[in-house]
Every structure is written in structure tokens, then in C-alpha cells.
mmCIF file with all atom_site columns, C-alpha atoms and ligand atoms in Angstrom:
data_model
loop_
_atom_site.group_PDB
_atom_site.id
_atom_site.type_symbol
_atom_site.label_atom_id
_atom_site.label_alt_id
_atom_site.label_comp_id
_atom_site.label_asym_id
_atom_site.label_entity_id
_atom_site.label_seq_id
_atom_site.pdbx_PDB_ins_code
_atom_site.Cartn_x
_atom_site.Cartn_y
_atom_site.Cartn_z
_atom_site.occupancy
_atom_site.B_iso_or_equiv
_atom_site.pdbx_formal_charge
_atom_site.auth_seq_id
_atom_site.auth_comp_id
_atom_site.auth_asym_id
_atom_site.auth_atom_id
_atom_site.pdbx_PDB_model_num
ATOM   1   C CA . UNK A 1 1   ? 1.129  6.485   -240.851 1.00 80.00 ? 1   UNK A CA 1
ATOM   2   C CA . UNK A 1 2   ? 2.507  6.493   -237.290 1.00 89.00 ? 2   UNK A CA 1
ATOM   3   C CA . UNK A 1 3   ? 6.718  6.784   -237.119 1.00 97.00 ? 3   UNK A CA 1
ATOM   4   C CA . UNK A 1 4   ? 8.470  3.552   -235.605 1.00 98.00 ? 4   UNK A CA 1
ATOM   5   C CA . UNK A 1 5   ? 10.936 4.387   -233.542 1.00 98.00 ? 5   UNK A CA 1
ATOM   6   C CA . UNK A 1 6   ? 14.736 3.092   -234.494 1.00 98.00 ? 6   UNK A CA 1
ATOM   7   C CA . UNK A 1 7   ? 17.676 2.254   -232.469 1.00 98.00 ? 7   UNK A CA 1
ATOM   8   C CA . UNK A 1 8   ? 21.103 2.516   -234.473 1.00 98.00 ? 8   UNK A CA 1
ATOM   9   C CA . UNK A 1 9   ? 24.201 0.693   -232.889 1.00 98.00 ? 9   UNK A CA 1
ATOM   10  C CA . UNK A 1 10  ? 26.948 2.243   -235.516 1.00 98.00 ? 10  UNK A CA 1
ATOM   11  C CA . UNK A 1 11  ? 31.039 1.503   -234.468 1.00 98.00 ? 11  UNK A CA 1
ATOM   12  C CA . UNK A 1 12  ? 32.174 4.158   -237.198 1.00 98.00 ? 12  UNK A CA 1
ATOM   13  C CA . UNK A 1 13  ? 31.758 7.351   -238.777 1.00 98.00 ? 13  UNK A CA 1
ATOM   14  C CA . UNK A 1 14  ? 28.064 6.643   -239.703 1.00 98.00 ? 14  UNK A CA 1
ATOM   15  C CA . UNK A 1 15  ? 27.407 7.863   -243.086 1.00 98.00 ? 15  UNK A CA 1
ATOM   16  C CA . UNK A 1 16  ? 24.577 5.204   -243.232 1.00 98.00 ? 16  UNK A CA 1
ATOM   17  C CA . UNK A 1 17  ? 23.379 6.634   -239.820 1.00 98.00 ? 17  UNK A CA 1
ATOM   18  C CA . UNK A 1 18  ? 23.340 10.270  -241.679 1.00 98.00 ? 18  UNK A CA 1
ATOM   19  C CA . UNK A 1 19  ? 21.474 8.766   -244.710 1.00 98.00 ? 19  UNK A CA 1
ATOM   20  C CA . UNK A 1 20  ? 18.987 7.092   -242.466 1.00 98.00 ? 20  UNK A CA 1
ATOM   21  C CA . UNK A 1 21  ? 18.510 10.756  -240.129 1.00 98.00 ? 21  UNK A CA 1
ATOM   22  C CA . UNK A 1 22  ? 18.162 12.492  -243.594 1.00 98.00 ? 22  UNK A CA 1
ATOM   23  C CA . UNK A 1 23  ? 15.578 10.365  -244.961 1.00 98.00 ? 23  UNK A CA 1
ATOM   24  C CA . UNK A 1 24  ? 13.091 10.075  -241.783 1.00 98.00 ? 24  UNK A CA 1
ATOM   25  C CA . UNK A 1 25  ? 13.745 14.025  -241.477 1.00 98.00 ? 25  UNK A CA 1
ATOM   26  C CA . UNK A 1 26  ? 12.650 14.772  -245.208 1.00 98.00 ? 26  UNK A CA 1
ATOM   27  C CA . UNK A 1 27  ? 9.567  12.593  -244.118 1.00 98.00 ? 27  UNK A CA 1
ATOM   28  C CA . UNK A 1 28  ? 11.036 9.999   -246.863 1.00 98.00 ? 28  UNK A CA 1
ATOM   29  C CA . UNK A 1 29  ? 10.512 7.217   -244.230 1.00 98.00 ? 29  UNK A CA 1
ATOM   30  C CA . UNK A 1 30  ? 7.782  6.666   -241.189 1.00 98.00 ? 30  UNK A CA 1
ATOM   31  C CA . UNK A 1 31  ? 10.377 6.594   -238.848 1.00 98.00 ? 31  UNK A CA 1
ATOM   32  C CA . UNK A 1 32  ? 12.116 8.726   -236.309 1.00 98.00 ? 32  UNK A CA 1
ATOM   33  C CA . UNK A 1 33  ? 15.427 7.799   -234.950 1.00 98.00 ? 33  UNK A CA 1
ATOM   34  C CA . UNK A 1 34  ? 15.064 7.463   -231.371 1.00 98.00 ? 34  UNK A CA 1
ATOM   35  C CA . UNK A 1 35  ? 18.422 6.344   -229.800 1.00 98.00 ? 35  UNK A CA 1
ATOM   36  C CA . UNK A 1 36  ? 21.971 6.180   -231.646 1.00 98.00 ? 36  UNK A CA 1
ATOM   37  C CA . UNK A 1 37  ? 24.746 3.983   -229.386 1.00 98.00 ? 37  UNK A CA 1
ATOM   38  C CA . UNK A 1 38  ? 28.098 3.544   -230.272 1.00 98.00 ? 38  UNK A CA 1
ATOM   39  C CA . UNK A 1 39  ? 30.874 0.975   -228.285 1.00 98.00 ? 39  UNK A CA 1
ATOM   40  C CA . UNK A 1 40  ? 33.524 3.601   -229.899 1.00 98.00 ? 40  UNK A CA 1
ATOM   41  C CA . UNK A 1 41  ? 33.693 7.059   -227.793 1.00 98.00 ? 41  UNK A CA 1
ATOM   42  C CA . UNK A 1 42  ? 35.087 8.553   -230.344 1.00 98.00 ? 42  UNK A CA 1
ATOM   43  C CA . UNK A 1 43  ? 32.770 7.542   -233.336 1.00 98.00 ? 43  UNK A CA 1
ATOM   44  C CA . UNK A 1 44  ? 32.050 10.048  -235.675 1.00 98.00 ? 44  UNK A CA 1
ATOM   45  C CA . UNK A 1 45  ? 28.307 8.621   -235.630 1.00 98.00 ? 45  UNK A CA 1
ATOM   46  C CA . UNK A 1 46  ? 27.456 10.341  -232.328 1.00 98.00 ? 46  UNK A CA 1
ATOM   47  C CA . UNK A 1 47  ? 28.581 13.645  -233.277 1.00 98.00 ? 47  UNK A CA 1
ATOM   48  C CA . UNK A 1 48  ? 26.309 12.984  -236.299 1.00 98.00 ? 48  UNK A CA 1
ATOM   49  C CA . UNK A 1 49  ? 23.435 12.070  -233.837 1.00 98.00 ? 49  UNK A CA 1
ATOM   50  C CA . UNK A 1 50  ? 24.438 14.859  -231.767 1.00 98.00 ? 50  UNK A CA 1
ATOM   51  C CA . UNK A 1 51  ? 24.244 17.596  -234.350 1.00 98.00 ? 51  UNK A CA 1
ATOM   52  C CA . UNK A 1 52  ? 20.599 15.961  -234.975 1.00 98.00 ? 52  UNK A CA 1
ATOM   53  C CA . UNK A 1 53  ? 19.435 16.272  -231.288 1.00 98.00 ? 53  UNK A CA 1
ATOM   54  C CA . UNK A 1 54  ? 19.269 12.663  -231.358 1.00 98.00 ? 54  UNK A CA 1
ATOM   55  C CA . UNK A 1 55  ? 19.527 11.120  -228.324 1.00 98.00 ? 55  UNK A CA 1
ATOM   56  C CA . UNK A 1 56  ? 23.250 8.953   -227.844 1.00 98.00 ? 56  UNK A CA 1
ATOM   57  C CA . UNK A 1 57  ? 25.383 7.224   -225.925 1.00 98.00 ? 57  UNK A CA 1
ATOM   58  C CA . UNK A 1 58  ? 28.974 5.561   -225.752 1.00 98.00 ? 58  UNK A CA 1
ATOM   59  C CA . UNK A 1 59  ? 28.207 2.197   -224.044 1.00 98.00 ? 59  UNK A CA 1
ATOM   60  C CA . UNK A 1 60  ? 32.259 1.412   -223.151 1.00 97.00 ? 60  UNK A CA 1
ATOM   61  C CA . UNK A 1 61  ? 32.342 -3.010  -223.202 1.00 97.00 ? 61  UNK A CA 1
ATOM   62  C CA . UNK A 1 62  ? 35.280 -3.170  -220.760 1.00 97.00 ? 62  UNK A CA 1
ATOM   63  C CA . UNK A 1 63  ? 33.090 -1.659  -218.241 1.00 97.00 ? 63  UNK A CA 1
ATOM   64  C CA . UNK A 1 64  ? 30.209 -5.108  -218.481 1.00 97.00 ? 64  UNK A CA 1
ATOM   65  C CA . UNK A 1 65  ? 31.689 -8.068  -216.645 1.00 97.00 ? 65  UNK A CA 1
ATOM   66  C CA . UNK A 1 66  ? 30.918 -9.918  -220.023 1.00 96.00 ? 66  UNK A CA 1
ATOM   67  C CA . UNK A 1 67  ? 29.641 -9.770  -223.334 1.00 94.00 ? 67  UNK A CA 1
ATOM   68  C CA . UNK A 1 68  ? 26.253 -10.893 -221.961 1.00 95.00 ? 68  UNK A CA 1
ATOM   69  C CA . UNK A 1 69  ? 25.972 -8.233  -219.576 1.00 97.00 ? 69  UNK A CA 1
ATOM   70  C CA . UNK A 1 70  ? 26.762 -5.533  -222.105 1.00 97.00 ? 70  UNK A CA 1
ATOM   71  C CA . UNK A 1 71  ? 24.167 -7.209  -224.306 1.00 97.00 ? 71  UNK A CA 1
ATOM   72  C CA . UNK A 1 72  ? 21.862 -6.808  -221.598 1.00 98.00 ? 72  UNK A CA 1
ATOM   73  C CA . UNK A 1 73  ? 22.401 -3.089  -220.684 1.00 98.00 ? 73  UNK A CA 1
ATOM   74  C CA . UNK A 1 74  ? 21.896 -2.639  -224.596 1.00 98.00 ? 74  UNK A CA 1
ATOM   75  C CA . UNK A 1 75  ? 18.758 -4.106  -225.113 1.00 98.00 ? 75  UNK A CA 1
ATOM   76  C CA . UNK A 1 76  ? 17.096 -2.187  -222.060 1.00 98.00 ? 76  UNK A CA 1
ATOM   77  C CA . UNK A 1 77  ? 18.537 0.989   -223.371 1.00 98.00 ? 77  UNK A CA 1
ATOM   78  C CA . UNK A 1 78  ? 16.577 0.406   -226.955 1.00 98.00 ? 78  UNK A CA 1
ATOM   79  C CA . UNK A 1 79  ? 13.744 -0.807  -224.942 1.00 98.00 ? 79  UNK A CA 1
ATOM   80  C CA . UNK A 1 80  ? 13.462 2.016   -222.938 1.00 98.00 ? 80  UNK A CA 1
ATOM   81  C CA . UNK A 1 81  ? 13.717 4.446   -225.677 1.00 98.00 ? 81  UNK A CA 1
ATOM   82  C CA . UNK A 1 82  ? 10.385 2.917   -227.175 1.00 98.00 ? 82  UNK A CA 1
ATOM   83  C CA . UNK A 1 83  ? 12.703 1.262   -230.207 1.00 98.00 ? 83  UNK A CA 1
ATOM   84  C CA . UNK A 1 84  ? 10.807 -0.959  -232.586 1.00 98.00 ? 84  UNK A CA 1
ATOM   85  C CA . UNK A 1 85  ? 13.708 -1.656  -235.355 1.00 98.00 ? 85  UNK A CA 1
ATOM   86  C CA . UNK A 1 86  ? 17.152 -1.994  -234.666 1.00 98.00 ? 86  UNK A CA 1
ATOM   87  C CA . UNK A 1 87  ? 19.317 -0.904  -237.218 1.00 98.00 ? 87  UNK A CA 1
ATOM   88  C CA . UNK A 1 88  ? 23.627 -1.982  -237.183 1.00 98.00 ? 88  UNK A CA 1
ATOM   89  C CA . UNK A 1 89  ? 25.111 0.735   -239.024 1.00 98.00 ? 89  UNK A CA 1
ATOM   90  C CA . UNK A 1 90  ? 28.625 -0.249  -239.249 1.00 97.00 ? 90  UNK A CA 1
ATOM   91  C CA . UNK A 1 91  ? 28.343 -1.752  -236.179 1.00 97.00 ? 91  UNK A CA 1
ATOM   92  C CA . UNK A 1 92  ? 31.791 -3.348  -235.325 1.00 95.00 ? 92  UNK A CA 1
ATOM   93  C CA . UNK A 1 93  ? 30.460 -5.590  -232.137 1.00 94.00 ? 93  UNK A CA 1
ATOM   94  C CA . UNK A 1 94  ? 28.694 -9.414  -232.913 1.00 92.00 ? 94  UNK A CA 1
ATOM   95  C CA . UNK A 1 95  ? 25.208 -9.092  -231.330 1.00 94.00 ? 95  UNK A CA 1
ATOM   96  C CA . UNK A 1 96  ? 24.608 -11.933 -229.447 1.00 95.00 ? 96  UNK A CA 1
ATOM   97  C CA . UNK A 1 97  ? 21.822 -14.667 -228.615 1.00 96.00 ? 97  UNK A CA 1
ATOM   98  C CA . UNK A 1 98  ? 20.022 -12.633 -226.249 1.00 97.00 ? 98  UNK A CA 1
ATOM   99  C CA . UNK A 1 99  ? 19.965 -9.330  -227.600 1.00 98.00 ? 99  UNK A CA 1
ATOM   100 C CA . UNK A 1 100 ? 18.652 -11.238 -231.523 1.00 97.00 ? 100 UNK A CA 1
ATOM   101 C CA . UNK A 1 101 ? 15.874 -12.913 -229.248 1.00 97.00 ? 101 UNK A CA 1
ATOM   102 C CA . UNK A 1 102 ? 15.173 -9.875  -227.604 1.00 98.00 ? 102 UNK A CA 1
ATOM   103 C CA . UNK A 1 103 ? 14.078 -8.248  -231.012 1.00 98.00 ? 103 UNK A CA 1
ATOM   104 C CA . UNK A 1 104 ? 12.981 -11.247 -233.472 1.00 95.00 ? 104 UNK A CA 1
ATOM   105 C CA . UNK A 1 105 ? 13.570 -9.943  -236.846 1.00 96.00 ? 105 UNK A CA 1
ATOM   106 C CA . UNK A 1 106 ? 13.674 -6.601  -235.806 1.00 98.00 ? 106 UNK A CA 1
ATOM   107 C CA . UNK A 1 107 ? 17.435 -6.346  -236.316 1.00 98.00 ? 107 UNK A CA 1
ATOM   108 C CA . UNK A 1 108 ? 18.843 -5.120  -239.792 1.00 98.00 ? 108 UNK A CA 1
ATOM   109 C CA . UNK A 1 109 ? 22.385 -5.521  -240.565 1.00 98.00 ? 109 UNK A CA 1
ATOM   110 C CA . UNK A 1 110 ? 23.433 -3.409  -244.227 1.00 98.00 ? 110 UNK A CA 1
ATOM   111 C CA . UNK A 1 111 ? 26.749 -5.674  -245.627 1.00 98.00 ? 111 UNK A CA 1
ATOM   112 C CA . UNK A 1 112 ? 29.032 -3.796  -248.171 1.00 98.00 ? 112 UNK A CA 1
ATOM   113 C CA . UNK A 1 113 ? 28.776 -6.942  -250.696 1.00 98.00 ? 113 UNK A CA 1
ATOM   114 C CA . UNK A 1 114 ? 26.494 -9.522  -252.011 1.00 98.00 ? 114 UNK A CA 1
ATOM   115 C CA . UNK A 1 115 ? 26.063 -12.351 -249.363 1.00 98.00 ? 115 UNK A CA 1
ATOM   116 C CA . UNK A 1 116 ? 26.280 -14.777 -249.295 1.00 98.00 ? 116 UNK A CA 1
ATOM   117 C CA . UNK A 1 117 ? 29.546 -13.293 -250.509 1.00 98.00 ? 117 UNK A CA 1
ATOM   118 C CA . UNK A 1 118 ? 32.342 -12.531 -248.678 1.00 98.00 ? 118 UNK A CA 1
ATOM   119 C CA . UNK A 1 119 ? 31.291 -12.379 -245.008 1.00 98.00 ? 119 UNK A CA 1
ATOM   120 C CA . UNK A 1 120 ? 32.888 -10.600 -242.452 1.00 97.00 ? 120 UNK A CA 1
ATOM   121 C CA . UNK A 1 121 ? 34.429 -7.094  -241.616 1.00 96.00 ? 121 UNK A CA 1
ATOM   122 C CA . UNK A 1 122 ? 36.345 -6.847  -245.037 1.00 98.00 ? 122 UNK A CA 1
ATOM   123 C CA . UNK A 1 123 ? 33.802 -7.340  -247.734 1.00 98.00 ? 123 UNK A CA 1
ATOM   124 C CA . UNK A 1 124 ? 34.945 -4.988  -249.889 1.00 98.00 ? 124 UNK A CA 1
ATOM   125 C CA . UNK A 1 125 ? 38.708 -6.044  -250.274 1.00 98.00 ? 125 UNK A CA 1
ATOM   126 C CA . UNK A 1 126 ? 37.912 -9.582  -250.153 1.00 98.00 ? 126 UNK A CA 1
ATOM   127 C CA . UNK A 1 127 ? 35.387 -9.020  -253.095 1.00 98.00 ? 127 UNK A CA 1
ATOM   128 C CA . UNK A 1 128 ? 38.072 -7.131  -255.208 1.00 98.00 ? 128 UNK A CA 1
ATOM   129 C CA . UNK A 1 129 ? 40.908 -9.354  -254.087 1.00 98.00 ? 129 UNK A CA 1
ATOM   130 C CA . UNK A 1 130 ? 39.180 -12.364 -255.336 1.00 98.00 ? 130 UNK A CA 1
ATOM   131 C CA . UNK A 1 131 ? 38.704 -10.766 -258.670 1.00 98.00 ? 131 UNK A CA 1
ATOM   132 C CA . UNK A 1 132 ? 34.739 -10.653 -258.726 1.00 98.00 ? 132 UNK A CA 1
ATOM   133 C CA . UNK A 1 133 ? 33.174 -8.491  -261.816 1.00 98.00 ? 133 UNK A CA 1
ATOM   134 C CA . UNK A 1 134 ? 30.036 -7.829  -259.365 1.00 98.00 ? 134 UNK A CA 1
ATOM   135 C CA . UNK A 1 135 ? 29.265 -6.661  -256.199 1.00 98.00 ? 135 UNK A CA 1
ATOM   136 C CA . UNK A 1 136 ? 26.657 -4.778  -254.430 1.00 98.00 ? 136 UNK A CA 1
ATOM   137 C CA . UNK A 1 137 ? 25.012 -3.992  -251.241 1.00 99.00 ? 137 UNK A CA 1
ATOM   138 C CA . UNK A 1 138 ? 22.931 -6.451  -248.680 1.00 98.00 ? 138 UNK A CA 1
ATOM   139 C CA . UNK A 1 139 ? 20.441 -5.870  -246.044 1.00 98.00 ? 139 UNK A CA 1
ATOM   140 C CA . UNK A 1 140 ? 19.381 -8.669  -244.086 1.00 98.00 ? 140 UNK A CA 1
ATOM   141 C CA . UNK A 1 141 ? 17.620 -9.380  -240.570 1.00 98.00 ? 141 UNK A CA 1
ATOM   142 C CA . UNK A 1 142 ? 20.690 -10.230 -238.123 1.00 98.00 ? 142 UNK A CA 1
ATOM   143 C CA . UNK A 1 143 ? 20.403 -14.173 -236.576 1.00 96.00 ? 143 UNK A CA 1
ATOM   144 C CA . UNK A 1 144 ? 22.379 -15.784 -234.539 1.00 93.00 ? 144 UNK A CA 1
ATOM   145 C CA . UNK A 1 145 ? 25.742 -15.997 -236.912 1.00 93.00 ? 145 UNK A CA 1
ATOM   146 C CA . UNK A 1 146 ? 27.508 -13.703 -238.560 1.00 93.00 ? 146 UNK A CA 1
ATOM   147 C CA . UNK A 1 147 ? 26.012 -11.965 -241.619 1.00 95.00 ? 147 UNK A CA 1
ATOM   148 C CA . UNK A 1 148 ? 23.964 -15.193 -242.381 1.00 96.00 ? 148 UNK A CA 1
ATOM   149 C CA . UNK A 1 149 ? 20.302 -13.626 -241.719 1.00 97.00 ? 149 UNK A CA 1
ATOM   150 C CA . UNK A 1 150 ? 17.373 -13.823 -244.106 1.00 98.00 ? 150 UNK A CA 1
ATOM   151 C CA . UNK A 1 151 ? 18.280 -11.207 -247.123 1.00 98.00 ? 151 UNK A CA 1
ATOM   152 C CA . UNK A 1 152 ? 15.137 -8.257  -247.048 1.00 98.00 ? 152 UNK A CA 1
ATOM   153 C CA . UNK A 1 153 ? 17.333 -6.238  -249.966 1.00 98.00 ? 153 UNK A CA 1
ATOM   154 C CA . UNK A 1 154 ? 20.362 -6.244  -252.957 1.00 98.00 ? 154 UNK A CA 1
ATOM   155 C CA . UNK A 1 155 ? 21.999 -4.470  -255.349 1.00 98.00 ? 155 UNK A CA 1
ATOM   156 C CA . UNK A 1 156 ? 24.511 -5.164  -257.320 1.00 98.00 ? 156 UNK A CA 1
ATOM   157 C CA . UNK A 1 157 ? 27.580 -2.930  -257.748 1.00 98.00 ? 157 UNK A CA 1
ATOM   158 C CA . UNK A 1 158 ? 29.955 -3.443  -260.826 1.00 98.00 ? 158 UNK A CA 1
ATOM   159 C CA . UNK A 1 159 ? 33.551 -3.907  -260.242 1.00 98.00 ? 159 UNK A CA 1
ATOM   160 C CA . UNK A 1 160 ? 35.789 -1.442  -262.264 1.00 98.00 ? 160 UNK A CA 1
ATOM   161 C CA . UNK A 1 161 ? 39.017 -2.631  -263.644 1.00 98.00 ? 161 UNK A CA 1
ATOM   162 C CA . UNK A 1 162 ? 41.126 0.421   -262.049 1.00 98.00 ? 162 UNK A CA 1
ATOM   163 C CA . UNK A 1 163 ? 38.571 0.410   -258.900 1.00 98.00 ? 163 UNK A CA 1
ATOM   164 C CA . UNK A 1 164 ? 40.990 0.178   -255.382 1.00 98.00 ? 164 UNK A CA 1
ATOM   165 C CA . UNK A 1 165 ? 39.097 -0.748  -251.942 1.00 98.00 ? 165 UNK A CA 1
ATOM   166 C CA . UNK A 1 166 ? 38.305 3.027   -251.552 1.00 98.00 ? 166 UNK A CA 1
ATOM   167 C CA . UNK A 1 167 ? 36.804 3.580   -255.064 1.00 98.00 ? 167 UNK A CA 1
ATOM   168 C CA . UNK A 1 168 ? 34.663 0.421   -254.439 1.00 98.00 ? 168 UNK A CA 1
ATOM   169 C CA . UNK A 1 169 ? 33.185 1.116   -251.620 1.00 98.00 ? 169 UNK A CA 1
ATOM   170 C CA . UNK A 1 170 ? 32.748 4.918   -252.397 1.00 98.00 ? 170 UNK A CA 1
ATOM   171 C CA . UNK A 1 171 ? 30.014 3.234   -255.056 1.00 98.00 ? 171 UNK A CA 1
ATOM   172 C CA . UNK A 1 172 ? 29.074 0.550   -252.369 1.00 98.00 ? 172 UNK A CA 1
ATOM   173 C CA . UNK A 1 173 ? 28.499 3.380   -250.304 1.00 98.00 ? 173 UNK A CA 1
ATOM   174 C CA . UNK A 1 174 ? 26.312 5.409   -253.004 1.00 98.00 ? 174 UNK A CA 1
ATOM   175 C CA . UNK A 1 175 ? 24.082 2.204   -252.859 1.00 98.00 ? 175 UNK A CA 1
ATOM   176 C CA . UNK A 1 176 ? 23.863 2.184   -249.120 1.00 98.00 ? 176 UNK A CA 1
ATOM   177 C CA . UNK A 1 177 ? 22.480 5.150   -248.444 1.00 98.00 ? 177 UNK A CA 1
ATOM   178 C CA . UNK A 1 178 ? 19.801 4.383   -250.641 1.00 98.00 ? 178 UNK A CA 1
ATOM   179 C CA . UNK A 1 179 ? 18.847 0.601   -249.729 1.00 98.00 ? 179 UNK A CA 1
ATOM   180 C CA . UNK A 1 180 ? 18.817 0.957   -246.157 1.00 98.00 ? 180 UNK A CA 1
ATOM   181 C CA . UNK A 1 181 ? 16.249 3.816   -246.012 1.00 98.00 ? 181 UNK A CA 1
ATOM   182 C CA . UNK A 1 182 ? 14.309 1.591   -248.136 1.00 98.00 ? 182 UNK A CA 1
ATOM   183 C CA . UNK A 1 183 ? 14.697 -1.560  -246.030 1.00 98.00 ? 183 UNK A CA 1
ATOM   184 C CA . UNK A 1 184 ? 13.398 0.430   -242.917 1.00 98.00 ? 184 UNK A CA 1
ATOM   185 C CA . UNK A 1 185 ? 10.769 1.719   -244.702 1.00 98.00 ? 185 UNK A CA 1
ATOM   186 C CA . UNK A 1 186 ? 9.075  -1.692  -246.210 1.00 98.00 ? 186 UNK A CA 1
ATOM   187 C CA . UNK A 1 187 ? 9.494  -2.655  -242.002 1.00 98.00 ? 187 UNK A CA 1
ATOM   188 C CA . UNK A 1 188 ? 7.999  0.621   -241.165 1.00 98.00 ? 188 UNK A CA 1
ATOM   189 C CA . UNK A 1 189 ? 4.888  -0.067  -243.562 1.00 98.00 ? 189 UNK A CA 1
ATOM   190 C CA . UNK A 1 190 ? 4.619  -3.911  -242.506 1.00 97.00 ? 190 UNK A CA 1
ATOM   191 C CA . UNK A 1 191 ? 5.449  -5.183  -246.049 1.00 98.00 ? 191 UNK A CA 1
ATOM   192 C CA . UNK A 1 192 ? 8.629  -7.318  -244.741 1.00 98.00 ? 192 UNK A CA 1
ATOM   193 C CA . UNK A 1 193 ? 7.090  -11.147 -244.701 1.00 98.00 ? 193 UNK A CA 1
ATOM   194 C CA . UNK A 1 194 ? 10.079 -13.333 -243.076 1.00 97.00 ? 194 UNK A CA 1
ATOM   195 C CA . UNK A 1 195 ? 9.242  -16.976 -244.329 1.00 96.00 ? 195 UNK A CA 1
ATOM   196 C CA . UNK A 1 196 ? 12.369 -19.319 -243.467 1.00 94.00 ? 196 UNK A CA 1
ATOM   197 C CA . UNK A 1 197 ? 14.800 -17.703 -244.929 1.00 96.00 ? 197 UNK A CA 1
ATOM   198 C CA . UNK A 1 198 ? 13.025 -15.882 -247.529 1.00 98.00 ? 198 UNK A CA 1
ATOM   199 C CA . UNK A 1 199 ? 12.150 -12.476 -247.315 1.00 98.00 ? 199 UNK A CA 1
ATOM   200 C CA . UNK A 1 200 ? 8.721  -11.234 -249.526 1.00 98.00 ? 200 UNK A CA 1
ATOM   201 C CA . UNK A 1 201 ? 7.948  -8.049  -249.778 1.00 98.00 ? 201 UNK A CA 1
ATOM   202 C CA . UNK A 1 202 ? 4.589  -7.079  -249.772 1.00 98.00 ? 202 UNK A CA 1
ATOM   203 C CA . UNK A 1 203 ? 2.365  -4.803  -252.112 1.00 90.00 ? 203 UNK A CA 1
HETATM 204 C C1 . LIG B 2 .   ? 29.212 0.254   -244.505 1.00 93.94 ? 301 LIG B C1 1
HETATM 205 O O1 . LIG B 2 .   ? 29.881 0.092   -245.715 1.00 93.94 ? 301 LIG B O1 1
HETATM 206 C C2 . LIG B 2 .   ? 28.437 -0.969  -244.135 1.00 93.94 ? 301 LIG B C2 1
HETATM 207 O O2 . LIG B 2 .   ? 28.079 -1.756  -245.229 1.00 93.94 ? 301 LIG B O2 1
HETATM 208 C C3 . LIG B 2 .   ? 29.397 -1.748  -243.281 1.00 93.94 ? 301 LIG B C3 1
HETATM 209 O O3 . LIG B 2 .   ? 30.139 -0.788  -242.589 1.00 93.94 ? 301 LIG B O3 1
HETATM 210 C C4 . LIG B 2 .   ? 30.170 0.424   -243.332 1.00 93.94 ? 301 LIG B C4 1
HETATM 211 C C5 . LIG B 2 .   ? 29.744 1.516   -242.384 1.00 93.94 ? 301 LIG B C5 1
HETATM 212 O O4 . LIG B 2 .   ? 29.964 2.794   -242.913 1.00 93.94 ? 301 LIG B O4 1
HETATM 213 N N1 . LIG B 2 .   ? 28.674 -2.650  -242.409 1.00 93.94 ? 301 LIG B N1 1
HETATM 214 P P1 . LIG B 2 .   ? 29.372 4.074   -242.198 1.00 93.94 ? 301 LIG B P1 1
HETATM 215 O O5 . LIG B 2 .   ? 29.871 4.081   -240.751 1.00 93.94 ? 301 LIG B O5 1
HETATM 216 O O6 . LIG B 2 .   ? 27.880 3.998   -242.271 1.00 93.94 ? 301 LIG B O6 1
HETATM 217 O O7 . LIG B 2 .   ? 29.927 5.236   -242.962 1.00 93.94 ? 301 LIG B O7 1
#
């Protein structure tokens, strides 16, 4: 089966990024990852990428006029590095309108709880804050809004009584690295059928 090619935007250290490099290297996924960008210089993901051979960049937002603009120089850097899935991997930045219509469910986002779930950049402590017995791992298509996108996976993570927001998401984590190899895989193989908002994977 021929590779896609993927484009990871990751903010962070990138552990998912690692996961995802490990995977298409063990020839556990038809992909390759073709382009890792990061709007931190100092994120531990492009050392990871680095290490890999993988081609990266810092892309520095104070240096675009505007949001647009920065969206912009993203999507022709993807582009031109033949990239058929984008993949946020703790991705810090909102994507905005142009960049989602410039790759129509071809974005995945991976969300450290179960959406629609506690939203937003804290998922994990706002999960054990608000007491929850359950919580788990997403990966959806990004839209438009914030972590609303059609769901492709989940898995559910339990909450442990003496579990702090580092114990949690160690587990969350665990789950991760798994479910988002997976998620680019069923793309990779053309099993992901977006209806509305409903996701069916293929046989
Ligand atoms: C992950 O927990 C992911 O769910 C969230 O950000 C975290 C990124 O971790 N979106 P890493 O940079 O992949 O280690």
C-alpha cells in the first residue's frame, strides 16, 4: 500500500509525535512523516523530528502580520512537502478557517479526555477536578471550533481515587500513543467515512 505523507504541527515535547515516527518506522502504519512544525523554538518535538531526519521547522507567529498570514505560510509549507493528513500533536495554536478548508477532514486533533468532555487546553485537570470516574482519549477531525470535530476514535481511561493530574495523564498518555497511530492508519487505508458528524469506519 503506498505511504501518505503526514504533516505534524506539535507545540510541546511530542511524545505523540515519537509514537506516531515509531509506528510508520516499524512499518505499523502506511505512512511516512514528511514535515514536523512547531510555533515553539524550543519544543522538544523538533529535536524528536530531528533525531529522525525528519524534516522541521520553527514557524515563529510574531513574525506573520496576523494569524491569517501565519495560517497561510503553514498550509503552503504542508503543501509543499506533499502532506496528505495533518496531524495536531499537542498543538498549542487554534487552526483557523482557512487552513481547516485547506485540508477538509484531513486534520486530526488527539484530546486527552472524552469529548464532548471537558474541552480545551486542560482536559485532564478539569476531568479530575470535576470528580469524573471515567476518562479516556479522543481523536477527531479538527472543524472550525475548538475540539468540536466529528469523533474518528475513544477510549476510555478509569479515574483512580489517589490519581493527581500527572498520574492521569501518564495513563491518558499510554492510550495516546496507541489510538493515534491507529486513527492515521484507518485514514491511510481509506476506511474513515465522515457522514455529518459521524465517523464509520470501514471493513
Ligand atoms: C497530549 O496529551 C494530547 O492529548 C494533548 O496534548 C498532549 C501532547 O503531549 N492535545 P505530547 O506533546 O504529545 O507529549
Amino acid at each position: 500500500m503506498a505511504k501518505i505523507g503526514v504533516g505534524v504541527l506539535a507545540s510541546g515535547s511530542g511524545t505523540n509525535l515519537q509514537a506516531i515516527i515509531d509506528a510508520a518506522e516499524a512499518g505499523k502504519i502506511p505512512a511516512r512523516v514528511a514535515i514536523v512544525v512547531s510555533d515553539k523554538k524550543d519544543a522538544y518535538a523538533l529535536t524528536r523530528a530531528k533525531k529522525h531526519k525528519i524534516t522541521h521547522f520553527f514557524v515563529d507567529l510574531s513574525s506573520f502580520s496576523s494569524r491569517a498570514e501565519y495560517d497561510r505560510h503553514l498550509i503552503s509549507l504542508l503543501r509543499e512537502h506533499k502532506v496528505d493528513l495533518v496531524v495536531l500533536a499537542g498543538y498549542m495554536l487554534l487552526v483557523g478557517p482557512e487552513f481547516v478548508r485547506a485540508f477538509p477532514h484531513r486534520i486530526m486533533n488527539i484530546h486527552p479526555a472524552l469529548l464532548p468532555s471537558f474541552p480545551g487546553t486542560h482536559g485532564v485537570a478539569d476531568a479530575l477536578r470535576y470528580g469524573v470516574k471515567i476518562s479516556g482519549v479522543t481523536v477527531h477531525f479538527v472543524d472550525e471550533e475548538l475540539d468540536t470535530g466529528p469523533i474518528i476514535l475513544q477510549e476510555a481511561v478509569p479515574v483512580l481515587d489517589d490519581d493527581t493530574e500527572e498520574t492521569l495523564h501518564q495513563r491518558i498518555h499510554q492510550v495516546e500513543y496507541k489510538l493515534y497511530p491507529l486513527a492515521i492508519k484507518l485514514f491511510a487505508e481509506g476506511k474513515l467515512r465522515v457522514g455529518g458528524r459521524r465517523v464509520r469506519i470501514a471493513e
